[in-house]
Amino acid sequence: MRVLVLLLCWWASSAWASTIPLIPPPNIVLTGTGYVTTGAVTLSEVATATEMRAAVGAGAATIAATMTVGEGAAAVALAALRATPAIATATSLAYLAQLGIQKCLDGTWCTSKRSPAAGDTGFNGWGWNYGYNTSATGGNIANGVAASPGAACSAMLAADAYLAGQKAKFAGMKATGNGTSYECHYTNDGGDNFYAGTSQASSCVDGYVVSGSACVPDPAGPTVGASDADWNKGLTYPLPAAVASDMAAAKVPIPVKLTPSTTPVNVNLSDPYVDPVTGKRYRDVATVTPNSDGKTATLTTAKQEVDANGNPATDPATGNGKAPEKQDDQCSGHETRMGCIEQGEIPDGPDLKEQQVNVKVTPDSGWGADTAPCPSDLTASIHGMPISWSLKPVCDGADMFRPVIIACAWLGAALIVIGVGRKGEE
């Protein structure tokens, strides 16, 4: 009994509310991993205002939402650009240039040939000044320029006559100030420590040119094919919204994040009508409340008592509008439920063609012979004693009941024919 009550409660509550899908804006679809674009959409660096919808009965509820570039968009866009250079726009080319990637003369992707010191600690394209002693006792300073702080420390050790006399070895370096200078540390087997400095020069190393306040690979210089490492640099930064918009317009499925407003939306499902039992005027209404998953909403149906103008009736006790009442019609707002779907018309089929076929019927031998030989008696031996069992009584019984069985079969067939005929007459 308790189970029955629970089932009835569940059925009643399911008629009151249900979960419905949210429909994304145009050119966006929901996939197994989330929302992606299928065509042109406009994205901005801040959340873009848009709208989602929810089908309610024959109408729809409009829900305010925001849209941003989704997680994984950079990987999708870079893979598409790498595979199809022809879809690159001026915006995406500028974005790739920041990654050091450019379009080669043959239409493929390449990067400017970088300095051999590009992987050194502190390398930034600028030269690094260093000084060294030309005298074994110190003094007579000469100057040089290296491609990186580490290269400057190594060049200083190799050229400095005083450090050579002290049999110094490189022990490490560290950035000082704002990173435009480094301190080189040397030591020897006797435990002596020596320090020297290197600072950023005002010119770029070979193969690099000044661009703003930085040194970048010379676009007009030698190039090499863009490597996986070059493309992977873009994965560490968010994809610019302008690039995402261009890729969406090129039919690249860019992931986007849709966030619907959680404010409930009310929808009228019918015109005002009069309850024939109570004489009160009602209107069927629905409330759509987006869920936290951003993909579905809770649909609640009810009937709202209204006045002669179709506005919510006032509760005399409170002076406020009366609260909606539970909907008696379980199909209101749920017209797609199996029990609520209207039956369609059966389409007319093609005309049946008539074809005459000659059929030859060869009667069989009827019900067989009236008599047949009875099987021989069954014999066996038990403890050396022979016994036998005659089948004649069985055969005699079969012969006796044979006409009755045939008569019953004929009677059953006749009743079937009569019953079918009557059913067709109703």
Tab-separated table of C-alpha atoms in Angstrom:
chain	number	residue	atom	x	y	z
A	1	MET	CA	0.000	0.000	0.000
A	2	ARG	CA	2.831	2.351	0.860
A	3	VAL	CA	4.452	1.678	-2.520
A	4	LEU	CA	1.174	2.470	-4.265
A	5	VAL	CA	0.887	5.790	-2.422
A	6	LEU	CA	4.465	6.702	-3.345
A	7	LEU	CA	3.825	5.875	-6.990
A	8	LEU	CA	0.672	8.000	-6.999
A	9	CYS	CA	2.562	10.899	-5.409
A	10	TRP	CA	5.314	10.613	-7.993
A	11	TRP	CA	2.757	10.521	-10.816
A	12	ALA	CA	1.008	13.590	-9.467
A	13	SER	CA	4.257	15.521	-9.098
A	14	SER	CA	5.391	14.557	-12.594
A	15	ALA	CA	2.177	16.042	-13.961
A	16	TRP	CA	3.033	19.293	-12.097
A	17	ALA	CA	6.657	19.694	-13.231
A	18	SER	CA	9.020	18.185	-15.767
A	19	THR	CA	12.502	18.750	-17.177
A	20	ILE	CA	12.761	20.171	-20.682
A	21	PRO	CA	15.823	20.954	-22.857
A	22	LEU	CA	17.033	24.488	-23.486
A	23	ILE	CA	17.419	25.455	-27.132
A	24	PRO	CA	20.722	27.287	-27.845
A	25	PRO	CA	20.996	30.418	-30.021
A	26	PRO	CA	21.283	30.078	-33.809
A	27	ASN	CA	24.485	28.452	-35.134
A	28	ILE	CA	25.159	26.708	-31.819
A	29	VAL	CA	24.428	23.057	-31.001
A	30	LEU	CA	24.795	20.898	-27.928
A	31	THR	CA	27.225	17.977	-28.275
A	32	GLY	CA	28.407	15.337	-25.864
A	33	THR	CA	31.164	17.660	-24.647
A	34	GLY	CA	29.161	20.897	-24.530
A	35	TYR	CA	28.022	23.709	-26.829
A	36	VAL	CA	29.926	24.337	-30.084
A	37	THR	CA	29.402	26.691	-33.001
A	38	THR	CA	28.110	25.558	-36.383
A	39	GLY	CA	28.327	28.922	-38.102
A	40	ALA	CA	28.957	32.611	-37.592
A	41	VAL	CA	28.538	33.965	-34.058
A	42	THR	CA	29.807	37.183	-32.499
A	43	LEU	CA	31.973	36.764	-29.408
A	44	SER	CA	33.641	39.435	-27.298
A	45	GLU	CA	36.313	39.449	-24.619
A	46	VAL	CA	33.560	40.008	-22.064
A	47	ALA	CA	30.366	37.949	-21.884
A	48	THR	CA	28.196	38.387	-24.979
A	49	ALA	CA	24.466	38.825	-24.340
A	50	THR	CA	22.307	36.302	-26.184
A	51	GLU	CA	19.074	34.345	-25.767
A	52	MET	CA	18.110	30.714	-25.299
A	53	ARG	CA	14.639	29.248	-25.737
A	54	ALA	CA	12.522	26.494	-24.247
A	55	ALA	CA	9.610	24.911	-26.113
A	56	VAL	CA	6.426	25.143	-24.025
A	57	GLY	CA	3.305	23.719	-25.602
A	58	ALA	CA	2.790	25.381	-28.957
A	59	GLY	CA	4.944	28.367	-27.956
A	60	ALA	CA	8.358	29.052	-26.491
A	61	ALA	CA	9.891	30.839	-23.528
A	62	THR	CA	12.760	33.252	-24.191
A	63	ILE	CA	15.554	33.109	-21.621
A	64	ALA	CA	18.322	35.700	-21.298
A	65	ALA	CA	21.813	34.190	-21.412
A	66	THR	CA	25.466	35.093	-21.809
A	67	MET	CA	28.026	33.490	-24.094
A	68	THR	CA	31.819	33.322	-23.786
A	69	VAL	CA	34.644	31.456	-25.503
A	70	GLY	CA	34.626	27.940	-24.086
A	71	GLU	CA	37.364	25.786	-22.649
A	72	GLY	CA	39.500	24.098	-25.288
A	73	ALA	CA	38.723	26.702	-27.965
A	74	ALA	CA	42.423	27.475	-28.531
A	75	ALA	CA	43.222	23.826	-29.270
A	76	VAL	CA	40.348	23.567	-31.774
A	77	ALA	CA	41.200	26.844	-33.533
A	78	LEU	CA	44.947	26.160	-33.753
A	79	ALA	CA	44.347	22.645	-35.101
A	80	ALA	CA	41.998	24.030	-37.765
A	81	LEU	CA	44.418	26.794	-38.785
A	82	ARG	CA	47.327	24.380	-38.906
A	83	ALA	CA	45.415	21.933	-41.101
A	84	THR	CA	43.749	24.547	-43.338
A	85	PRO	CA	45.847	27.721	-43.750
A	86	ALA	CA	43.295	29.087	-46.239
A	87	ILE	CA	40.817	29.919	-43.446
A	88	ALA	CA	43.246	32.341	-41.786
A	89	THR	CA	42.031	35.944	-41.578
A	90	ALA	CA	43.964	39.112	-40.817
A	91	THR	CA	42.912	38.762	-37.176
A	92	SER	CA	44.092	35.166	-36.891
A	93	LEU	CA	47.353	35.947	-38.718
A	94	ALA	CA	48.085	38.704	-36.195
A	95	TYR	CA	47.307	36.251	-33.388
A	96	LEU	CA	49.680	33.642	-34.851
A	97	ALA	CA	52.380	36.270	-35.310
A	98	GLN	CA	52.380	36.747	-31.544
A	99	LEU	CA	53.212	33.046	-31.292
A	100	GLY	CA	56.034	33.490	-33.803
A	101	ILE	CA	54.121	31.679	-36.575
A	102	GLN	CA	53.669	33.161	-40.028
A	103	LYS	CA	52.459	32.025	-43.417
A	104	CYS	CA	55.279	30.995	-45.741
A	105	LEU	CA	55.493	31.807	-49.433
A	106	ASP	CA	54.347	28.283	-50.304
A	107	GLY	CA	51.172	28.714	-48.231
A	108	THR	CA	52.297	26.561	-45.312
A	109	TRP	CA	53.157	27.706	-41.811
A	110	CYS	CA	56.670	28.572	-40.734
A	111	THR	CA	58.629	30.528	-38.146
A	112	SER	CA	61.603	32.800	-38.466
A	113	LYS	CA	64.853	31.026	-37.819
A	114	ARG	CA	65.731	31.649	-34.196
A	115	SER	CA	69.051	32.257	-32.518
A	116	PRO	CA	70.904	29.134	-31.318
A	117	ALA	CA	70.702	30.721	-27.861
A	118	ALA	CA	66.887	30.918	-27.944
A	119	GLY	CA	66.620	28.186	-25.324
A	120	ASP	CA	69.051	29.798	-22.881
A	121	THR	CA	67.892	31.161	-19.539
A	122	GLY	CA	67.039	34.858	-19.850
A	123	PHE	CA	67.145	34.915	-23.672
A	124	ASN	CA	64.862	37.642	-25.021
A	125	GLY	CA	66.376	38.574	-28.380
A	126	TRP	CA	68.449	41.427	-26.963
A	127	GLY	CA	72.228	41.296	-26.809
A	128	TRP	CA	73.964	41.086	-23.399
A	129	ASN	CA	77.013	43.243	-22.565
A	130	TYR	CA	79.887	41.862	-20.529
A	131	GLY	CA	83.419	42.982	-19.633
A	132	TYR	CA	86.580	40.961	-18.981
A	133	ASN	CA	90.128	41.500	-17.737
A	134	THR	CA	92.862	41.256	-20.294
A	135	SER	CA	95.556	41.315	-17.559
A	136	ALA	CA	96.296	38.341	-15.339
A	137	THR	CA	96.507	40.683	-12.377
A	138	GLY	CA	93.257	42.407	-13.263
A	139	GLY	CA	92.546	45.543	-15.238
A	140	ASN	CA	92.726	46.505	-18.878
A	141	ILE	CA	88.991	45.820	-19.323
A	142	ALA	CA	87.650	44.823	-22.730
A	143	ASN	CA	83.975	44.458	-23.670
A	144	GLY	CA	81.881	42.001	-25.622
A	145	VAL	CA	78.230	41.205	-26.484
A	146	ALA	CA	76.642	37.751	-26.167
A	147	ALA	CA	73.229	36.394	-27.193
A	148	SER	CA	71.999	35.579	-23.673
A	149	PRO	CA	72.960	36.091	-20.017
A	150	GLY	CA	74.317	32.559	-19.828
A	151	ALA	CA	76.318	33.018	-23.005
A	152	ALA	CA	77.746	36.266	-21.573
A	153	CYS	CA	78.862	34.519	-18.353
A	154	SER	CA	80.512	31.734	-20.376
A	155	ALA	CA	82.215	34.175	-22.761
A	156	MET	CA	83.477	36.219	-19.812
A	157	LEU	CA	85.036	33.137	-18.187
A	158	ALA	CA	86.691	32.102	-21.443
A	159	ALA	CA	88.169	35.564	-22.144
A	160	ASP	CA	89.031	36.863	-18.654
A	161	ALA	CA	92.787	36.532	-17.986
A	162	TYR	CA	92.396	37.118	-14.256
A	163	LEU	CA	89.775	34.357	-13.844
A	164	ALA	CA	91.979	32.046	-15.864
A	165	GLY	CA	94.877	32.674	-13.501
A	166	GLN	CA	92.627	31.881	-10.542
A	167	LYS	CA	91.487	28.663	-12.223
A	168	ALA	CA	87.907	29.781	-11.775
A	169	LYS	CA	84.906	27.725	-12.832
A	170	PHE	CA	81.356	28.820	-13.571
A	171	ALA	CA	79.117	28.242	-10.507
A	172	GLY	CA	75.814	29.823	-11.601
A	173	MET	CA	73.985	33.068	-12.238
A	174	LYS	CA	70.925	34.933	-11.005
A	175	ALA	CA	68.772	37.772	-12.269
A	176	THR	CA	69.145	41.123	-10.597
A	177	GLY	CA	67.002	44.226	-10.739
A	178	ASN	CA	64.073	43.842	-13.122
A	179	GLY	CA	65.636	41.062	-15.152
A	180	THR	CA	67.655	43.310	-17.442
A	181	SER	CA	70.861	42.327	-15.649
A	182	TYR	CA	72.353	39.100	-14.292
A	183	GLU	CA	75.124	38.296	-11.830
A	184	CYS	CA	77.678	35.644	-12.879
A	185	HIS	CA	79.195	33.580	-10.069
A	186	TYR	CA	82.555	31.791	-10.335
A	187	THR	CA	84.580	29.746	-7.846
A	188	ASN	CA	87.759	27.637	-7.712
A	189	ASP	CA	88.965	24.562	-5.869
A	190	GLY	CA	90.391	26.744	-3.109
A	191	GLY	CA	86.919	28.016	-2.242
A	192	ASP	CA	87.430	31.508	-3.623
A	193	ASN	CA	84.347	33.241	-5.090
A	194	PHE	CA	84.340	35.715	-7.953
A	195	TYR	CA	81.382	37.789	-9.222
A	196	ALA	CA	80.813	39.764	-12.393
A	197	GLY	CA	77.773	41.261	-14.079
A	198	THR	CA	76.115	41.308	-17.515
A	199	SER	CA	73.418	43.709	-18.657
A	200	GLN	CA	70.938	43.904	-21.513
A	201	ALA	CA	72.282	45.727	-24.568
A	202	SER	CA	70.382	48.274	-26.652
A	203	SER	CA	70.447	46.227	-29.855
A	204	CYS	CA	69.041	42.863	-30.902
A	205	VAL	CA	71.094	39.771	-31.671
A	206	ASP	CA	71.536	38.587	-35.248
A	207	GLY	CA	68.266	37.491	-36.894
A	208	TYR	CA	66.096	39.640	-34.605
A	209	VAL	CA	64.651	43.118	-35.047
A	210	VAL	CA	63.109	45.638	-32.676
A	211	SER	CA	59.303	45.542	-32.512
A	212	GLY	CA	57.946	48.014	-29.992
A	213	SER	CA	59.879	47.380	-26.804
A	214	ALA	CA	60.938	43.831	-27.697
A	215	CYS	CA	63.238	42.005	-30.068
A	216	VAL	CA	61.444	39.531	-32.337
A	217	PRO	CA	62.647	37.217	-35.117
A	218	ASP	CA	63.130	39.131	-38.344
A	219	PRO	CA	60.095	38.369	-40.584
A	220	ALA	CA	62.291	38.926	-43.620
A	221	GLY	CA	64.948	36.579	-42.342
A	222	PRO	CA	65.366	32.841	-42.925
A	223	THR	CA	62.395	30.656	-41.962
A	224	VAL	CA	61.821	27.072	-40.877
A	225	GLY	CA	58.647	25.003	-40.691
A	226	ALA	CA	56.517	25.610	-37.594
A	227	SER	CA	56.975	22.758	-35.131
A	228	ASP	CA	54.628	21.218	-32.581
A	229	ALA	CA	56.340	23.313	-29.920
A	230	ASP	CA	55.520	26.485	-31.863
A	231	TRP	CA	51.816	25.594	-32.076
A	232	ASN	CA	51.644	24.368	-28.484
A	233	LYS	CA	52.665	27.812	-27.232
A	234	GLY	CA	49.167	28.986	-28.114
A	235	LEU	CA	47.594	26.420	-25.781
A	236	THR	CA	48.857	28.279	-22.724
A	237	TYR	CA	46.808	31.401	-23.510
A	238	PRO	CA	43.042	31.941	-23.947
A	239	LEU	CA	41.891	32.197	-27.553
A	240	PRO	CA	41.066	35.835	-28.415
A	241	ALA	CA	37.333	36.333	-28.961
A	242	ALA	CA	37.899	37.960	-32.369
A	243	VAL	CA	39.822	34.898	-33.573
A	244	ALA	CA	37.103	32.615	-32.180
A	245	SER	CA	34.465	34.590	-34.117
A	246	ASP	CA	36.458	34.304	-37.357
A	247	MET	CA	36.916	30.560	-36.873
A	248	ALA	CA	33.199	30.098	-36.151
A	249	ALA	CA	32.374	31.919	-39.388
A	250	ALA	CA	34.663	29.440	-41.165
A	251	LYS	CA	32.506	26.548	-39.815
A	252	VAL	CA	35.102	25.524	-37.229
A	253	PRO	CA	33.249	24.026	-34.205
A	254	ILE	CA	34.510	26.450	-31.562
A	255	PRO	CA	33.519	25.499	-27.978
A	256	VAL	CA	31.428	28.169	-26.279
A	257	LYS	CA	30.022	28.467	-22.786
A	258	LEU	CA	26.353	29.407	-22.487
A	259	THR	CA	25.083	30.595	-19.114
A	260	PRO	CA	21.302	31.082	-18.976
A	261	SER	CA	19.748	33.420	-16.447
A	262	THR	CA	18.200	31.539	-13.527
A	263	THR	CA	15.278	33.982	-13.335
A	264	PRO	CA	11.994	32.073	-13.908
A	265	VAL	CA	10.083	32.951	-17.077
A	266	ASN	CA	6.266	32.819	-17.160
A	267	VAL	CA	4.397	31.788	-20.301
A	268	ASN	CA	0.648	31.887	-21.016
A	269	LEU	CA	-0.559	28.579	-22.408
A	270	SER	CA	-4.173	29.499	-23.150
A	271	ASP	CA	-6.717	32.276	-23.386
A	272	PRO	CA	-8.938	32.863	-20.337
A	273	TYR	CA	-11.724	30.303	-19.930
A	274	VAL	CA	-14.541	29.646	-17.455
A	275	ASP	CA	-14.499	26.606	-15.203
A	276	PRO	CA	-17.956	25.033	-15.764
A	277	VAL	CA	-18.004	23.698	-12.188
A	278	THR	CA	-16.964	26.772	-10.180
A	279	GLY	CA	-17.770	29.509	-12.691
A	280	LYS	CA	-14.335	31.077	-12.097
A	281	ARG	CA	-12.174	32.367	-14.930
A	282	TYR	CA	-8.763	30.746	-15.405
A	283	ARG	CA	-5.810	30.848	-17.743
A	284	ASP	CA	-3.335	27.970	-18.163
A	285	VAL	CA	0.189	29.192	-17.386
A	286	ALA	CA	3.690	27.706	-17.216
A	287	THR	CA	6.878	28.699	-15.423
A	288	VAL	CA	10.263	27.847	-16.957
A	289	THR	CA	13.181	27.855	-14.499
A	290	PRO	CA	16.643	27.191	-16.043
A	291	ASN	CA	18.667	24.577	-14.183
A	292	SER	CA	22.268	24.939	-13.047
A	293	ASP	CA	23.567	22.608	-15.789
A	294	GLY	CA	22.866	25.307	-18.394
A	295	LYS	CA	21.266	22.711	-20.672
A	296	THR	CA	17.830	22.039	-19.185
A	297	ALA	CA	15.020	23.825	-17.391
A	298	THR	CA	12.227	22.820	-15.035
A	299	LEU	CA	8.764	23.341	-16.539
A	300	THR	CA	5.950	23.846	-14.024
A	301	THR	CA	2.362	24.107	-15.270
A	302	ALA	CA	-0.564	25.588	-13.358
A	303	LYS	CA	-3.844	27.409	-13.833
A	304	GLN	CA	-4.077	31.056	-12.815
A	305	GLU	CA	-7.386	32.578	-11.745
A	306	VAL	CA	-7.880	35.801	-13.717
A	307	ASP	CA	-10.334	38.688	-13.791
A	308	ALA	CA	-12.471	39.834	-16.694
A	309	ASN	CA	-9.436	41.568	-18.246
A	310	GLY	CA	-7.264	38.467	-18.095
A	311	ASN	CA	-5.122	39.771	-15.231
A	312	PRO	CA	-4.406	37.651	-12.138
A	313	ALA	CA	-7.348	37.779	-9.748
A	314	THR	CA	-6.808	39.586	-6.439
A	315	ASP	CA	-6.937	37.668	-3.178
A	316	PRO	CA	-9.279	39.649	-0.865
A	317	ALA	CA	-7.436	38.402	2.215
A	318	THR	CA	-4.041	39.780	1.180
A	319	GLY	CA	-4.814	42.287	-1.547
A	320	ASN	CA	-2.217	40.572	-3.754
A	321	GLY	CA	-2.665	38.430	-6.826
A	322	LYS	CA	-3.864	34.911	-6.180
A	323	ALA	CA	-1.256	32.182	-6.394
A	324	PRO	CA	-1.530	29.773	-9.336
A	325	GLU	CA	-3.382	26.540	-8.677
A	326	LYS	CA	-2.238	23.081	-9.621
A	327	GLN	CA	-3.095	22.192	-13.198
A	328	ASP	CA	-5.725	19.466	-13.568
A	329	ASP	CA	-4.946	18.871	-17.237
A	330	GLN	CA	-1.754	16.811	-17.236
A	331	CYS	CA	-1.224	17.517	-20.939
A	332	SER	CA	-1.193	21.303	-20.561
A	333	GLY	CA	2.320	22.402	-21.473
A	334	HIS	CA	3.329	18.782	-22.054
A	335	GLU	CA	1.739	18.173	-25.436
A	336	THR	CA	4.675	16.016	-26.536
A	337	ARG	CA	4.067	13.372	-23.877
A	338	MET	CA	3.076	10.038	-25.359
A	339	GLY	CA	-0.438	10.145	-23.926
A	340	CYS	CA	-0.960	13.749	-25.040
A	341	ILE	CA	0.152	13.589	-28.663
A	342	GLU	CA	-2.744	14.079	-31.078
A	343	GLN	CA	-3.346	11.309	-33.553
A	344	GLY	CA	-2.566	12.182	-37.104
A	345	GLU	CA	-4.444	11.188	-40.229
A	346	ILE	CA	-3.589	7.929	-41.954
A	347	PRO	CA	-2.323	8.814	-45.423
A	348	ASP	CA	-4.006	7.293	-48.445
A	349	GLY	CA	-2.085	4.373	-49.798
A	350	PRO	CA	-1.530	3.513	-53.455
A	351	ASP	CA	-4.311	1.796	-55.380
A	352	LEU	CA	-4.045	-1.978	-55.287
A	353	LYS	CA	-3.572	-3.545	-58.695
A	354	GLU	CA	-5.586	-6.554	-59.792
A	355	GLN	CA	-3.821	-9.566	-61.186
A	356	GLN	CA	-5.368	-12.890	-62.203
A	357	VAL	CA	-3.415	-16.042	-61.470
A	358	ASN	CA	-4.461	-19.580	-62.420
A	359	VAL	CA	-4.152	-21.871	-59.423
A	360	LYS	CA	-4.480	-25.639	-59.702
A	361	VAL	CA	-5.692	-27.399	-56.560
A	362	THR	CA	-5.047	-31.097	-56.184
A	363	PRO	CA	-7.180	-32.671	-53.409
A	364	ASP	CA	-5.326	-34.820	-50.939
A	365	SER	CA	-6.422	-38.264	-49.819
A	366	GLY	CA	-8.786	-36.931	-47.160
A	367	TRP	CA	-8.484	-38.004	-43.574
A	368	GLY	CA	-6.653	-41.202	-44.362
A	369	ALA	CA	-7.796	-44.785	-44.047
A	370	ASP	CA	-10.487	-45.591	-41.511
A	371	THR	CA	-8.408	-48.422	-40.125
A	372	ALA	CA	-4.738	-49.099	-39.729
A	373	PRO	CA	-2.734	-51.997	-38.283
A	374	CYS	CA	-2.158	-51.785	-34.563
A	375	PRO	CA	1.483	-51.995	-33.402
A	376	SER	CA	2.707	-55.299	-32.061
A	377	ASP	CA	2.553	-56.023	-28.370
A	378	LEU	CA	5.364	-54.683	-26.228
A	379	THR	CA	7.451	-57.391	-24.561
A	380	ALA	CA	10.081	-57.341	-21.865
A	381	SER	CA	11.860	-59.679	-19.427
A	382	ILE	CA	11.978	-59.022	-15.690
A	383	HIS	CA	14.056	-61.412	-13.544
A	384	GLY	CA	13.895	-63.921	-16.357
A	385	MET	CA	10.125	-63.800	-16.533
A	386	PRO	CA	8.711	-62.681	-19.916
A	387	ILE	CA	5.896	-60.121	-19.828
A	388	SER	CA	3.935	-58.423	-22.600
A	389	TRP	CA	1.672	-55.396	-22.930
A	390	SER	CA	-0.974	-55.272	-25.628
A	391	LEU	CA	-1.631	-51.965	-27.442
A	392	LYS	CA	-4.968	-53.190	-28.813
A	393	PRO	CA	-7.072	-51.342	-26.170
A	394	VAL	CA	-5.330	-48.090	-27.132
A	395	CYS	CA	-5.938	-48.716	-30.822
A	396	ASP	CA	-9.584	-49.570	-30.177
A	397	GLY	CA	-10.001	-46.355	-28.184
A	398	ALA	CA	-8.421	-44.278	-30.957
A	399	ASP	CA	-10.750	-45.798	-33.535
A	400	MET	CA	-13.703	-45.068	-31.251
A	401	PHE	CA	-12.847	-41.396	-30.576
A	402	ARG	CA	-11.699	-40.609	-34.137
A	403	PRO	CA	-15.136	-39.510	-35.421
A	404	VAL	CA	-15.722	-37.397	-32.306
A	405	ILE	CA	-12.400	-35.538	-32.697
A	406	ILE	CA	-13.069	-34.861	-36.380
A	407	ALA	CA	-16.565	-33.609	-35.566
A	408	CYS	CA	-15.190	-31.218	-32.915
A	409	ALA	CA	-12.687	-29.856	-35.417
A	410	TRP	CA	-15.427	-29.203	-37.955
A	411	LEU	CA	-17.589	-27.529	-35.302
A	412	GLY	CA	-14.715	-25.295	-34.171
A	413	ALA	CA	-14.008	-24.249	-37.750
A	414	ALA	CA	-17.666	-23.413	-38.279
A	415	LEU	CA	-17.777	-21.286	-35.125
A	416	ILE	CA	-14.654	-19.375	-36.216
A	417	VAL	CA	-16.183	-18.597	-39.598
A	418	ILE	CA	-19.464	-17.476	-38.017
A	419	GLY	CA	-17.630	-15.312	-35.447
A	420	VAL	CA	-15.485	-13.578	-38.070
A	421	GLY	CA	-18.533	-12.838	-40.151
A	422	ARG	CA	-20.348	-11.253	-37.251
A	423	LYS	CA	-17.336	-9.108	-36.313
A	424	GLY	CA	-17.228	-7.712	-39.815
A	425	GLU	CA	-20.924	-6.796	-39.638
A	426	GLU	CA	-20.513	-4.644	-36.476
